[in-house]
Coordinates of C-alpha atoms and ligand atoms in Angstrom, one line a residue:
M1345 CA 0.0 0.0 0.0
G1346 CA 2.0 2.7 -1.4
T1347 CA -0.6 5.1 -0.1
N1348 CA 0.9 5.3 3.2
G1349 CA 4.4 4.5 2.1
S1350 CA 4.4 7.4 -0.2
L1351 CA 2.3 9.7 2.0
F1352 CA 4.6 8.8 4.7
L1353 CA 7.4 10.2 2.6
I1354 CA 5.4 13.3 1.9
G1355 CA 4.6 13.7 5.6
V1356 CA 8.3 13.5 6.4
L1357 CA 9.1 16.1 3.9
L1358 CA 6.4 18.5 4.9
G1359 CA 6.3 18.4 8.6
S1360 CA 7.7 15.6 10.5
A1361 CA 11.3 15.5 9.5
A1362 CA 12.5 16.8 12.8
T1363 CA 10.9 13.9 14.7
A1364 CA 11.4 11.1 12.3
P1365 CA 14.6 8.9 12.7
A1366 CA 17.5 10.6 11.0
S1367 CA 17.8 9.9 7.3
A1368 CA 20.5 10.9 4.9
A1369 CA 18.7 9.4 1.9
P1370 CA 18.5 11.7 -1.1
P1371 CA 15.2 13.7 -1.3
P1372 CA 12.5 12.0 -3.4
P1373 CA 11.6 13.5 -6.7
A1374 CA 8.8 16.1 -6.9
L1375 CA 5.5 14.3 -7.5
A1376 CA 3.3 15.4 -10.3
V1377 CA 0.3 15.6 -7.9
N1378 CA 0.3 16.8 -4.4
N1379 CA -2.1 15.5 -1.8
Q1380 CA -5.0 17.8 -0.8
V1381 CA -4.8 16.2 2.6
T1382 CA -1.7 15.4 4.6
A1383 CA -1.8 12.7 7.3
A1384 CA 0.1 13.1 10.6
V1385 CA 1.3 10.7 13.2
P1386 CA -0.5 11.4 16.5
A1387 CA 1.4 11.8 19.7
S1388 CA -1.1 9.4 21.3
V1389 CA -4.4 7.8 20.6
G1390 CA -7.0 6.8 23.2
G1391 CA -10.4 5.3 23.4
I1392 CA -11.3 2.1 21.6
L1393 CA -8.9 2.7 18.7
G1394 CA -6.0 3.5 21.1
A1395 CA -6.8 0.3 23.0
R1396 CA -6.8 -1.8 19.8
L1397 CA -3.6 -0.2 18.5
D1398 CA -2.0 -0.9 21.9
L1399 CA -3.1 -4.6 21.7
W1400 CA -1.6 -5.1 18.3
R1401 CA 1.6 -3.3 19.2
R1402 CA 2.1 -5.2 22.5
V1403 CA 0.8 -8.7 21.6
R1404 CA 0.3 -9.7 17.9
L1405 CA 3.3 -7.7 16.7
W1406 CA 5.7 -9.7 18.9
R1407 CA 4.0 -13.0 18.3
V1408 CA 4.8 -12.5 14.6
V1409 CA 8.3 -11.2 14.8
N1410 CA 9.4 -14.1 16.9
N1411 CA 8.0 -16.7 14.5
P1412 CA 10.5 -18.3 12.1
F1413 CA 7.8 -18.7 9.5
L1414 CA 8.5 -15.1 8.4
L1415 CA 12.0 -15.7 7.1
D1416 CA 12.5 -19.4 6.9
G1417 CA 11.2 -19.6 3.3
F1418 CA 13.7 -16.9 2.2
A1419 CA 16.7 -18.4 4.0
H1420 CA 15.9 -22.0 3.2
P1421 CA 13.8 -22.1 0.0
P1422 CA 11.4 -23.5 -0.9
G1423 CA 8.9 -22.2 1.7
K1424 CA 6.1 -24.3 3.0
H1425 CA 3.3 -22.1 1.7
P1426 CA 2.9 -20.4 -1.7
W1427 CA 2.5 -16.9 -0.3
Q1428 CA 4.5 -17.4 2.9
G1429 CA 6.8 -14.6 1.7
E1430 CA 4.2 -11.8 2.0
H1431 CA 4.2 -11.8 5.8
V1432 CA 7.5 -10.2 6.4
G1433 CA 6.7 -7.3 4.0
K1434 CA 3.3 -6.7 5.7
W1435 CA 4.9 -6.9 9.1
L1436 CA 7.7 -4.4 8.1
H1437 CA 5.0 -2.0 6.9
A1438 CA 2.8 -2.2 10.0
A1439 CA 5.7 -2.4 12.5
T1440 CA 7.5 0.6 10.9
L1441 CA 4.4 2.7 11.4
A1442 CA 4.1 1.4 14.9
A1443 CA 7.7 2.2 15.7
E1444 CA 7.4 5.7 14.4
A1445 CA 4.2 6.3 16.4
T1446 CA 5.5 4.9 19.7
G1447 CA 9.3 5.6 19.6
D1448 CA 9.6 2.1 21.1
V1449 CA 13.4 1.4 21.2
K1450 CA 12.9 -2.4 21.5
L1451 CA 10.7 -2.4 18.4
A1452 CA 13.2 -0.2 16.5
A1453 CA 15.9 -2.8 17.2
A1454 CA 13.6 -5.7 16.2
L1455 CA 12.7 -3.9 12.9
Q1456 CA 16.4 -3.4 12.1
E1457 CA 17.2 -7.0 12.8
M1458 CA 14.4 -8.2 10.6
V1459 CA 15.5 -6.0 7.7
V1460 CA 19.1 -7.1 8.0
K1461 CA 18.1 -10.8 7.9
L1462 CA 15.7 -10.3 5.0
V1463 CA 18.3 -8.3 3.0
A1464 CA 20.8 -11.0 3.6
T1465 CA 18.6 -13.6 1.8
Q1466 CA 18.7 -11.7 -1.5
Q1467 CA 20.3 -13.7 -4.3
P1468 CA 23.1 -12.2 -6.5
N1469 CA 20.5 -11.7 -9.3
G1470 CA 18.1 -9.7 -7.1
Y1471 CA 15.7 -12.5 -6.2
V1472 CA 14.2 -12.1 -2.7
G1473 CA 11.6 -14.9 -2.5
T1474 CA 10.7 -18.3 -1.1
Y1475 CA 10.5 -20.5 -4.3
A1476 CA 12.9 -23.2 -5.4
P1477 CA 15.0 -22.1 -8.3
A1478 CA 13.2 -23.9 -11.1
Q1479 CA 9.8 -22.4 -10.0
R1480 CA 11.0 -18.8 -9.7
F1481 CA 9.3 -16.3 -11.9
Y1482 CA 12.4 -15.5 -14.0
N1483 CA 12.7 -19.2 -14.9
Q1484 CA 9.1 -19.3 -16.1
I1485 CA 9.0 -16.3 -18.5
E1486 CA 8.4 -18.3 -21.7
K1487 CA 5.5 -20.4 -20.5
G1488 CA 4.2 -18.2 -17.8
D1489 CA 2.9 -19.6 -14.5
R1490 CA -0.8 -19.3 -13.5
S1491 CA -0.2 -20.7 -10.0
T1492 CA 2.7 -18.6 -8.8
W1493 CA 2.7 -16.2 -5.8
D1494 CA 6.4 -15.4 -6.4
I1495 CA 5.8 -12.0 -7.8
W1496 CA 3.1 -11.3 -5.1
T1497 CA 5.8 -12.0 -2.6
H1498 CA 8.2 -9.5 -4.2
R1499 CA 5.5 -6.9 -4.2
Y1500 CA 5.3 -7.1 -0.4
V1501 CA 9.1 -7.4 0.1
I1502 CA 9.7 -4.2 -1.8
H1503 CA 6.7 -2.5 -0.1
G1504 CA 7.9 -3.5 3.4
L1505 CA 11.5 -2.4 2.7
L1506 CA 10.5 0.9 1.2
S1507 CA 8.2 1.6 4.2
Y1508 CA 11.1 0.9 6.5
S1509 CA 13.7 2.9 4.5
A1510 CA 11.3 5.9 4.3
T1511 CA 12.2 6.7 7.9
H1512 CA 15.5 4.9 8.3
D1513 CA 18.8 5.7 6.7
D1514 CA 19.4 2.2 5.4
P1515 CA 20.9 2.1 1.9
A1516 CA 20.9 -1.7 2.0
A1517 CA 17.2 -1.9 2.4
L1518 CA 16.7 0.5 -0.5
Q1519 CA 19.2 -1.2 -2.7
T1520 CA 17.6 -4.6 -2.1
S1521 CA 14.3 -3.1 -3.4
I1522 CA 16.0 -1.7 -6.4
N1523 CA 17.8 -5.0 -7.2
A1524 CA 14.5 -6.9 -6.8
A1525 CA 12.6 -4.5 -9.1
D1526 CA 15.4 -4.7 -11.7
L1527 CA 15.0 -8.5 -11.7
L1528 CA 11.3 -8.2 -12.1
A1529 CA 11.7 -5.7 -14.9
R1530 CA 13.9 -8.1 -16.8
A1531 CA 11.1 -10.7 -16.6
A1532 CA 8.1 -8.5 -17.0
G1533 CA 9.2 -5.0 -17.9
P1534 CA 9.8 -3.1 -21.2
P1535 CA 9.8 -3.6 -24.0
D1536 CA 7.8 -6.8 -24.3
G1537 CA 7.5 -8.4 -20.8
D1538 CA 4.0 -9.2 -19.5
I1539 CA 3.4 -9.3 -15.7
T1540 CA 0.0 -10.9 -16.4
R1541 CA 1.6 -14.1 -17.6
F1542 CA 2.2 -14.9 -13.9
G1543 CA -0.2 -15.5 -11.1
T1544 CA -3.8 -16.2 -10.4
R1545 CA -6.9 -14.5 -11.7
W1546 CA -5.4 -13.8 -15.2
G1547 CA -2.4 -12.3 -13.6
L1548 CA -4.2 -9.9 -11.3
S1549 CA -2.3 -11.3 -8.3
S1550 CA 1.0 -10.2 -9.9
A1551 CA -0.4 -6.9 -11.3
V1552 CA -0.5 -5.7 -7.7
L1553 CA 3.2 -5.1 -8.1
L1554 CA 2.4 -1.8 -9.7
E1555 CA 2.0 0.0 -6.4
S1556 CA 5.4 -1.1 -5.1
V1557 CA 7.2 -0.1 -8.3
A1558 CA 5.5 3.3 -8.3
M1559 CA 6.5 3.8 -4.7
L1560 CA 10.1 2.9 -5.7
Y1561 CA 10.0 5.6 -8.3
Q1562 CA 8.7 8.1 -5.8
R1563 CA 11.7 7.2 -3.7
T1564 CA 14.5 7.1 -6.3
G1565 CA 13.3 9.4 -9.1
D1566 CA 14.9 6.9 -11.5
A1567 CA 13.2 7.0 -14.9
R1568 CA 13.6 3.3 -15.4
H1569 CA 11.3 2.6 -12.4
L1570 CA 8.7 4.9 -13.8
A1571 CA 9.0 3.3 -17.2
F1572 CA 8.5 -0.1 -15.5
A1573 CA 5.4 1.1 -13.6
R1574 CA 3.9 2.5 -16.8
H1575 CA 4.7 -0.8 -18.5
L1576 CA 2.9 -2.8 -15.8
A1577 CA -0.2 -0.6 -16.2
G1578 CA 0.0 -1.1 -19.9
S1579 CA 0.2 -4.9 -19.5
I1580 CA -2.9 -4.9 -17.3
E1581 CA -4.7 -3.0 -20.0
R1582 CA -3.6 -5.3 -22.8
N1583 CA -4.9 -8.4 -21.0
P1584 CA -8.5 -8.9 -22.1
H1585 CA -9.4 -10.5 -18.8
L1586 CA -8.1 -7.5 -16.8
R1587 CA -8.2 -4.1 -18.8
I1588 CA -9.3 -2.4 -15.7
I1589 CA -9.1 1.2 -17.0
A1590 CA -11.1 0.2 -20.1
A1591 CA -13.6 -1.7 -18.0
M1592 CA -14.3 1.2 -15.7
R1593 CA -14.6 3.6 -18.7
A1594 CA -17.1 1.2 -20.4
G1595 CA -19.3 1.1 -17.3
E1596 CA -18.6 -2.5 -16.3
D1597 CA -18.9 -3.6 -12.7
V1598 CA -15.9 -4.5 -10.5
T1599 CA -17.0 -8.2 -10.9
V1600 CA -15.4 -8.5 -14.3
S1601 CA -11.7 -7.7 -14.3
G1602 CA -9.7 -10.6 -12.9
D1603 CA -12.9 -12.3 -11.8
G1604 CA -13.5 -9.4 -9.5
K1605 CA -11.0 -10.7 -6.9
A1606 CA -11.7 -8.0 -4.3
Y1607 CA -8.4 -7.8 -2.4
Q1608 CA -6.3 -7.9 -5.6
L1609 CA -8.4 -5.6 -7.6
M1610 CA -8.4 -2.9 -4.9
A1611 CA -4.6 -3.4 -4.5
V1612 CA -4.2 -2.6 -8.2
L1613 CA -6.3 0.5 -7.7
L1614 CA -3.8 1.6 -5.0
G1615 CA -1.2 1.2 -7.7
Y1616 CA -3.1 3.4 -10.1
L1617 CA -3.3 6.1 -7.4
E1618 CA 0.5 6.0 -6.8
L1619 CA 1.1 6.1 -10.6
H1620 CA -1.3 9.1 -10.7
R1621 CA 0.8 10.8 -8.0
C1622 CA 4.0 10.1 -10.1
T1623 CA 2.6 11.2 -13.5
G1624 CA -0.4 13.4 -12.9
E1625 CA -2.3 11.4 -15.6
K1626 CA -5.9 11.5 -14.8
D1627 CA -7.0 8.2 -16.2
Y1628 CA -5.4 6.4 -13.2
L1629 CA -7.3 8.6 -10.7
D1630 CA -10.6 8.4 -12.7
T1631 CA -10.4 4.6 -12.8
A1632 CA -9.9 4.4 -9.1
V1633 CA -12.7 6.8 -8.4
T1634 CA -15.1 5.0 -10.7
A1635 CA -14.2 1.6 -9.2
W1636 CA -14.6 3.1 -5.7
E1637 CA -18.0 4.4 -6.5
K1638 CA -19.1 1.0 -7.8
I1639 CA -17.8 -0.8 -4.8
Q1640 CA -19.4 1.6 -2.4
A1641 CA -22.7 1.5 -4.2
G1642 CA -23.1 -2.2 -4.6
H1643 CA -20.5 -4.2 -2.8
V1644 CA -20.1 -2.9 0.7
N1645 CA -22.3 -4.2 3.5
I1646 CA -23.8 -2.4 6.5
T1647 CA -20.5 -2.9 8.4
G1648 CA -18.5 -1.2 5.7
G1649 CA -17.0 -4.5 4.5
P1650 CA -16.5 -5.3 0.8
W1651 CA -18.3 -8.6 0.5
G1652 CA -17.8 -11.4 -2.0
Y1653 CA -19.6 -14.5 -3.2
Q1654 CA -18.8 -17.5 -5.4
V1655 CA -21.0 -17.0 -8.5
A1656 CA -19.3 -19.3 -10.9
P1657 CA -17.0 -22.4 -10.6
G1658 CA -14.0 -20.3 -11.6
T1659 CA -14.5 -17.6 -9.0
N1660 CA -14.5 -17.9 -5.2
H1661 CA -16.2 -16.3 -2.2
E1662 CA -13.5 -13.6 -2.1
C1663 CA -14.6 -12.2 -5.5
F1664 CA -17.0 -9.3 -5.9
A1665 CA -20.4 -10.5 -7.0
A1666 CA -23.4 -8.7 -8.5
P1667 CA -25.5 -7.0 -5.7
G1668 CA -28.3 -9.6 -6.3
F1669 CA -26.0 -12.3 -4.8
F1670 CA -26.0 -10.5 -1.4
H1671 CA -26.7 -12.5 1.7
P1672 CA -25.8 -11.9 5.3
T1673 CA -23.6 -14.9 5.2
C1674 CA -21.5 -13.5 2.3
C1675 CA -17.9 -13.3 3.2
V1676 CA -15.6 -10.3 3.8
E1677 CA -11.9 -11.1 3.7
T1678 CA -9.9 -9.0 6.3
C1679 CA -7.3 -8.4 3.6
S1680 CA -10.2 -6.8 1.5
T1681 CA -11.3 -4.6 4.5
T1682 CA -7.7 -3.5 4.9
T1683 CA -7.2 -2.7 1.3
W1684 CA -10.6 -0.9 1.1
I1685 CA -9.6 1.3 4.1
Q1686 CA -6.2 2.1 2.4
L1687 CA -8.0 2.9 -0.9
C1688 CA -10.5 5.2 0.8
L1689 CA -7.8 7.0 2.7
S1690 CA -5.6 7.4 -0.3
L1691 CA -8.5 8.9 -2.2
F1692 CA -9.2 11.2 0.8
E1693 CA -5.7 12.4 0.7
L1694 CA -5.7 13.0 -3.1
T1695 CA -9.1 14.7 -3.3
G1696 CA -10.1 15.8 0.2
G1697 CA -13.5 14.3 -0.3
S1698 CA -15.2 13.5 3.0
R1699 CA -17.1 10.6 1.4
Y1700 CA -13.9 8.6 1.3
A1701 CA -13.1 9.2 4.9
D1702 CA -16.7 8.2 5.8
A1703 CA -16.3 4.8 4.1
A1704 CA -12.9 4.2 5.8
E1705 CA -14.4 5.1 9.2
R1706 CA -17.4 2.7 8.8
A1707 CA -15.1 -0.1 7.7
L1708 CA -12.7 0.5 10.6
F1709 CA -15.2 0.8 13.5
N1710 CA -17.2 -2.2 12.3
Q1711 CA -15.6 -4.7 10.0
L1712 CA -11.9 -4.2 11.0
L1713 CA -12.2 -4.0 14.7
G1714 CA -14.6 -6.9 14.6
A1715 CA -12.0 -9.0 12.8
Q1716 CA -9.5 -8.3 15.6
S1717 CA -9.9 -10.4 18.7
P1718 CA -9.9 -8.4 21.9
N1719 CA -7.3 -10.8 23.2
G1720 CA -4.8 -8.8 21.1
N1721 CA -3.4 -11.8 19.3
D1722 CA -6.0 -13.5 17.1
W1723 CA -7.6 -12.3 13.9
A1724 CA -10.5 -13.5 11.8
Y1725 CA -9.7 -14.4 8.2
H1726 CA -13.3 -14.2 6.9
S1727 CA -16.2 -12.3 8.6
M1728 CA -19.8 -12.2 7.8
L1729 CA -22.8 -10.2 9.0
N1730 CA -24.3 -13.4 10.3
M1731 CA -21.9 -16.1 11.3
P1732 CA -21.9 -18.9 13.9
D1733 CA -18.4 -18.1 15.1
R1734 CA -16.1 -15.1 15.0
G1735 CA -13.4 -17.3 13.6
Y1736 CA -10.5 -15.8 15.5
E1737 CA -7.3 -17.7 15.1
D1738 CA -3.7 -17.5 16.1
T1739 CA -2.3 -18.6 12.8
I1740 CA -0.2 -16.4 10.6
T1741 CA -2.5 -15.7 7.7
C1742 CA -2.7 -13.1 4.9
C1743 CA -5.6 -11.5 6.9
A1744 CA -3.9 -11.5 10.3
S1745 CA -0.9 -9.8 8.6
S1746 CA -3.1 -7.3 6.8
G1747 CA -5.4 -6.1 9.6
P1748 CA -2.7 -4.3 11.7
R1749 CA -1.7 -2.3 8.7
A1750 CA -5.1 -0.8 8.4
L1751 CA -5.1 0.0 12.2
E1752 CA -1.8 1.9 11.8
V1753 CA -2.7 3.7 8.6
F1754 CA -6.1 4.8 9.9
A1755 CA -4.4 6.1 13.1
R1756 CA -2.5 8.6 10.9
H1757 CA -5.6 10.1 9.6
L1758 CA -7.4 11.1 12.7
V1759 CA -6.3 14.7 12.5
C1760 CA -5.0 15.9 9.1
A1761 CA -4.1 19.1 7.3
S1762 CA -5.0 20.7 4.0
K1763 CA -3.4 23.8 2.7
D1764 CA -6.2 25.8 4.2
A1765 CA -7.1 24.1 7.4
V1766 CA -6.5 21.6 10.2
I1767 CA -9.0 18.7 9.5
I1768 CA -10.7 17.0 12.4
N1769 CA -11.3 13.7 10.6
S1770 CA -12.1 11.6 13.6
Y1771 CA -13.3 12.2 17.1
V1772 CA -11.6 9.4 18.9
P1773 CA -9.5 10.7 21.8
V1774 CA -6.2 11.8 20.3
V1775 CA -3.3 14.2 20.8
V1776 CA -1.6 15.6 17.6
S1777 CA 1.2 18.1 17.3
L1778 CA 0.3 21.2 15.3
A1779 CA 3.9 21.4 14.2
R1780 CA 3.3 18.2 12.3
L1781 CA 0.1 19.4 10.9
V1782 CA 0.7 23.1 10.0
G1783 CA 4.2 23.9 11.2
Q1784 CA 3.0 25.9 14.2
P1785 CA 3.7 25.3 17.9
G1786 CA 1.0 23.6 20.0
T1787 CA -1.1 20.5 20.0
V1788 CA -4.7 19.6 19.3
I1789 CA -6.4 17.5 21.9
I1790 CA -9.6 15.5 21.4
E1791 CA -11.3 13.8 24.4
G1792 CA -14.5 11.9 25.1
G1793 CA -16.1 8.6 24.4
Y1794 CA -16.5 8.7 20.6
P1795 CA -17.8 6.6 18.9
F1796 CA -19.7 5.2 21.8
A1797 CA -20.9 8.7 22.6
A1798 CA -22.4 11.1 20.1
E1799 CA -20.2 13.9 21.3
S1800 CA -16.6 14.9 21.6
R1801 CA -14.5 17.7 23.3
L1802 CA -11.7 19.5 21.6
R1803 CA -9.1 22.0 22.7
F1804 CA -5.8 23.4 21.6
D1805 CA -2.7 23.6 23.8
L1806 CA -1.1 26.8 22.5
P1807 CA 1.8 29.0 23.7
A1808 CA 0.0 32.1 22.3
P1809 CA -3.3 33.0 20.6
T1810 CA -3.2 31.4 17.1
V1811 CA -5.3 32.0 14.1
L1812 CA -6.4 28.6 12.7
T1813 CA -9.0 27.4 10.2
V1814 CA -10.4 24.1 11.4
D1815 CA -12.5 21.8 9.3
F1816 CA -14.7 19.3 11.2
R1817 CA -15.9 16.2 9.3
L1818 CA -19.4 14.9 9.9
P1819 CA -18.9 11.3 11.0
A1820 CA -20.2 8.4 9.0
G1821 CA -23.9 7.8 9.7
A1822 CA -24.3 11.2 11.4
A1823 CA -27.2 13.5 10.3
S1824 CA -25.7 16.7 11.5
L1825 CA -23.2 18.2 14.0
E1826 CA -23.4 21.1 16.4
L1827 CA -20.3 23.1 17.4
S1828 CA -20.0 25.3 20.3
V1829 CA -16.9 27.2 21.6
N1830 CA -16.9 28.1 25.3
G1831 CA -20.6 27.4 25.5
K1832 CA -21.5 29.6 22.5
L1833 CA -23.1 27.9 19.5
E1834 CA -21.1 28.5 16.3
R1835 CA -22.4 28.7 12.7
P1836 CA -19.7 26.9 10.7
E1837 CA -19.6 27.3 6.9
R1838 CA -20.0 24.1 4.9
T1839 CA -17.0 23.6 2.5
A1840 CA -17.2 22.1 -1.0
Q1841 CA -15.6 19.0 0.5
G1842 CA -18.4 18.6 3.0
M1843 CA -16.5 19.9 6.0
F1844 CA -17.8 22.2 8.7
R1845 CA -15.3 25.1 8.8
L1846 CA -14.5 27.4 11.7
R1847 CA -11.8 30.1 11.4
R1848 CA -10.9 32.1 14.5
T1849 CA -8.2 33.1 16.9
W1850 CA -7.8 30.2 19.3
N1851 CA -6.7 30.5 22.9
A1852 CA -5.4 27.7 25.2
D1853 CA -8.4 28.0 27.4
D1854 CA -11.0 27.7 24.5
R1855 CA -13.2 24.6 24.8
V1856 CA -15.0 23.2 21.8
A1857 CA -17.9 20.9 22.3
V1858 CA -19.0 18.8 19.3
R1859 CA -22.4 17.1 19.4
F1860 CA -23.6 14.7 16.7
D1861 CA -27.0 13.7 15.7
F1862 CA -26.6 9.9 15.4
P1863 CA -29.9 8.6 14.1
L1864 CA -30.9 5.0 14.8
R1865 CA -31.3 3.8 11.2
S1866 CA -32.7 0.6 9.7
H1867 CA -31.3 -0.8 6.5
F1868 CA -33.2 -3.1 4.2
Q1869 CA -31.6 -5.4 1.6
T1870 CA -33.0 -8.3 -0.4
G1871 CA -30.9 -11.4 -0.2
S1872 CA -30.2 -13.9 -2.9
D1873 CA -32.7 -16.1 -1.1
G1874 CA -35.5 -13.6 -1.8
V1875 CA -35.7 -12.7 1.9
R1876 CA -36.0 -9.0 2.8
W1877 CA -33.3 -8.6 5.5
I1878 CA -33.1 -5.7 8.0
G1879 CA -30.1 -4.4 9.9
F1880 CA -29.5 -1.4 12.1
S1881 CA -26.9 1.3 12.7
W1882 CA -26.3 4.1 15.1
G1883 CA -24.0 6.8 13.8
P1884 CA -20.9 5.0 12.4
L1885 CA -21.7 1.8 14.3
A1886 CA -23.5 -1.2 12.9
L1887 CA -25.5 -3.0 15.5
A1888 CA -25.6 -6.8 16.1
Q1889 CA -26.6 -9.6 18.4
S1890 CA -24.1 -11.8 20.2
V1891 CA -25.2 -15.4 19.7
T1892 CA -23.7 -18.6 21.0
A1893 CA -25.3 -20.7 18.2
Q1894 CA -27.2 -19.8 15.1
T1895 CA -28.3 -21.2 11.8
D1896 CA -27.7 -19.4 8.5
H1897 CA -31.4 -18.8 8.2
P1898 CA -32.9 -17.7 11.5
L1899 CA -36.6 -17.6 11.8
P1900 CA -38.2 -14.3 10.8
V1901 CA -38.1 -12.0 13.8
L1902 CA -39.4 -8.8 12.4
A1903 CA -42.3 -7.6 10.4
S1904 CA -41.5 -5.2 7.6
Y1905 CA -45.2 -4.1 7.2
Q1906 CA -44.0 -0.7 6.3
E1907 CA -40.4 -0.1 5.5
S1908 CA -38.8 2.9 7.1
D1909 CA -35.2 4.0 7.7
D1910 CA -36.2 5.0 11.3
G1911 CA -34.8 2.3 13.5
N1912 CA -36.9 3.4 16.5
R1913 CA -39.8 1.6 14.9
W1914 CA -38.2 -1.7 15.8
L1915 CA -35.7 -0.9 18.6
E1916 CA -35.8 0.6 22.1
P1917 CA -32.8 1.6 24.3
A1918 CA -31.4 -1.1 26.5
A1919 CA -29.0 -0.7 29.4
V1920 CA -26.2 -3.3 29.0
T1921 CA -23.3 -3.6 31.4
R1922 CA -20.3 -4.9 29.4
K1923 CA -18.9 -8.0 31.0
P1924 CA -15.2 -7.7 32.0
P1925 CA -12.9 -9.2 29.5
R1926 CA -12.0 -12.9 29.7
A1927 CA -8.9 -13.7 31.7
V1928 CA -6.0 -14.3 29.3
D1929 CA -3.5 -16.9 30.4
N1930 CA -0.9 -16.8 27.7
V1931 CA 0.9 -13.9 26.1
A1932 CA 1.4 -10.4 27.3
E1933 CA -1.3 -10.4 30.0
A1934 CA 0.0 -7.1 31.3
G1935 CA -0.5 -5.4 27.9
I1936 CA -4.0 -6.7 27.5
L1937 CA -5.1 -5.7 31.0
K1938 CA -3.6 -2.2 30.6
S1939 CA -5.4 -1.7 27.3
E1940 CA -8.7 -2.9 28.6
A1941 CA -8.4 -0.7 31.7
R1942 CA -7.6 2.2 29.5
L1943 CA -10.6 1.5 27.4
A1944 CA -12.9 1.2 30.4
A1945 CA -11.6 4.4 31.9
S1946 CA -11.9 6.3 28.6
T1947 CA -15.3 5.3 27.4
V1948 CA -18.9 5.9 28.4
S1949 CA -21.1 2.9 28.5
V1950 CA -21.4 0.9 25.3
P1951 CA -24.6 1.9 23.5
S1952 CA -27.1 -0.9 23.2
W1953 CA -30.7 -1.4 22.0
R1954 CA -33.3 -4.1 22.3
L1955 CA -35.7 -5.4 19.6
K1956 CA -39.2 -4.5 20.8
A1957 CA -41.4 -7.2 22.2
P1958 CA -41.9 -10.0 21.7
R1959 CA -38.3 -10.7 20.5
R1960 CA -36.3 -8.5 23.0
I1961 CA -33.0 -9.4 21.3
I1962 CA -30.1 -7.1 22.6
L1963 CA -28.1 -5.3 20.0
V1964 CA -24.6 -3.9 20.6
P1965 CA -21.9 -2.5 18.3
Y1966 CA -21.1 -5.1 15.7
F1967 CA -17.4 -5.2 16.5
L1968 CA -18.1 -6.2 20.1
A1969 CA -20.8 -8.8 19.3
G1970 CA -19.6 -12.4 19.6
T1971 CA -16.2 -11.5 20.8
E1972 CA -16.5 -13.3 24.1
G1973 CA -16.9 -16.6 22.2
G1974 CA -19.7 -17.2 19.8
G1975 CA -21.2 -15.7 16.7
V1976 CA -22.9 -12.6 15.5
R1977 CA -26.2 -11.8 13.8
T1978 CA -26.4 -8.4 12.2
M1979 CA -29.3 -8.8 9.8
F1980 CA -32.7 -10.3 10.6
P1981 CA -35.2 -11.7 8.2
T1982 CA -38.5 -9.9 7.9
R1983 CA -41.9 -11.3 6.9
Ligands
ZN2955 ZN1 -6.5 -12.4 3.6

């Protein structure tokens, strides 16, 4: 996800160079397109997001780094699993962001050690993978290889090393990426190489390399890397099963190119956005925007998750399917949720459009946090709206390696900056340096129980009165917001990007209160079984029932005698005391307990509702339902 790799670079250039680890690397080339919105690393994050970040950083991160599975395949090929090589790159990305955010010295040392070991496995020809020599991509050029994940691995190796070297003066890490890219270019680059001869889904699984190569150009400014990136985009377009730009221009759905494999298709879209940043060519941006609109309109469920379904024997349940195939048991791969969040945030940075931030927020607070077990270690591979079990597992999977990246990337977008304003993009408790945002002394501090509470408090810690324009984003699912400063109601102007704008001279003792109208909404959707299903949301939170056992087709519980988006017709408030977390008897108990204690101290009560009599089913935020062991039911059949 070059998004953050590259934005990360831009962030370092614009504002955070003084606090990033020293780097003597040459400055990256000027990009053709600058972001409208700049992300910033917060000094601290609290509330539910802070607790979940803390759990990943204290528990899962170390469970992964200490596992030989990450490097064994590189050091002693062949690896045991076809895409075993992706995990080290994903870990390097997420752990680099965590290290910069926390300043954790032990983590910095572990990162460096991992990079040194990975770099040492590079072959003299540039290969950094886990395949036996005869199966390596450069020995398969003539006949191609439809089963290989070798290029996929290289995408993540390059991405991880570039993420690391963006904030570390490590010429070896950068050179390893360059050598790997050069080997890939000899196999699939100009003048007549074809990346789509390799990999699954007509080569879509290899086409994801585009993002890493574009990121490499952003780092080196070397014309041959840009030529390679352009060539990759051209190869995708020349393949009649992919041709993503042409497909979007022709009005096709996202179910067509590469069988609509959700994770991979969105990963290529990330590549287009990086190539747009490099070249300024609008086709790449337009393609990503068009695809985003199609996904948002027809392929995202009530929890913000991009769902899939196996329509034909040649596809699988991780492929986008036409909206008519929707069912509450359709699958969302956590890798897809992660890539969707990255895509939304990259588009938010490029355009400033609040709709992209809304979609990222909905996916984060529902689908992504729901896929992360509150034990801090386990992740779910596939999640559904209605499922008999959360499916948390300890195994190192693609999804468990992806999820933490979305947590870290999202955490850099809580408070952002545009050329005109500080952007309050989220209302979770956070402290962010104004120096990082707009180059002025001071900090912005957000407090409160968001998103469990429909309100938030904000203040600036300033050495002197400061004129600042502040844009407040309306949260996903909110109908309106009300701003008051020192008890006086303000009348913010509405910007073209959908933000609520206040410009004034701020003092250290100013207190901002933000109150949201979070309507209780009902959402109807007809399933592939012909059933009219209903689900509920409150603000950005989807609501769901915790169930210890369920069938895929629960008995009708609701009457849809007259459809309405007013959830109050079916629900009434319920007071629920959240049970204390289960005792954890293995890893990092201290970290878990501290995080849970912090969460308990920083939040108001968890909002909950009850289906009206006679059913009386309790609904809580989706991401908390079923996490104590059991399943979750988000949509209910009507009759
Ligand atoms: Zn996955």
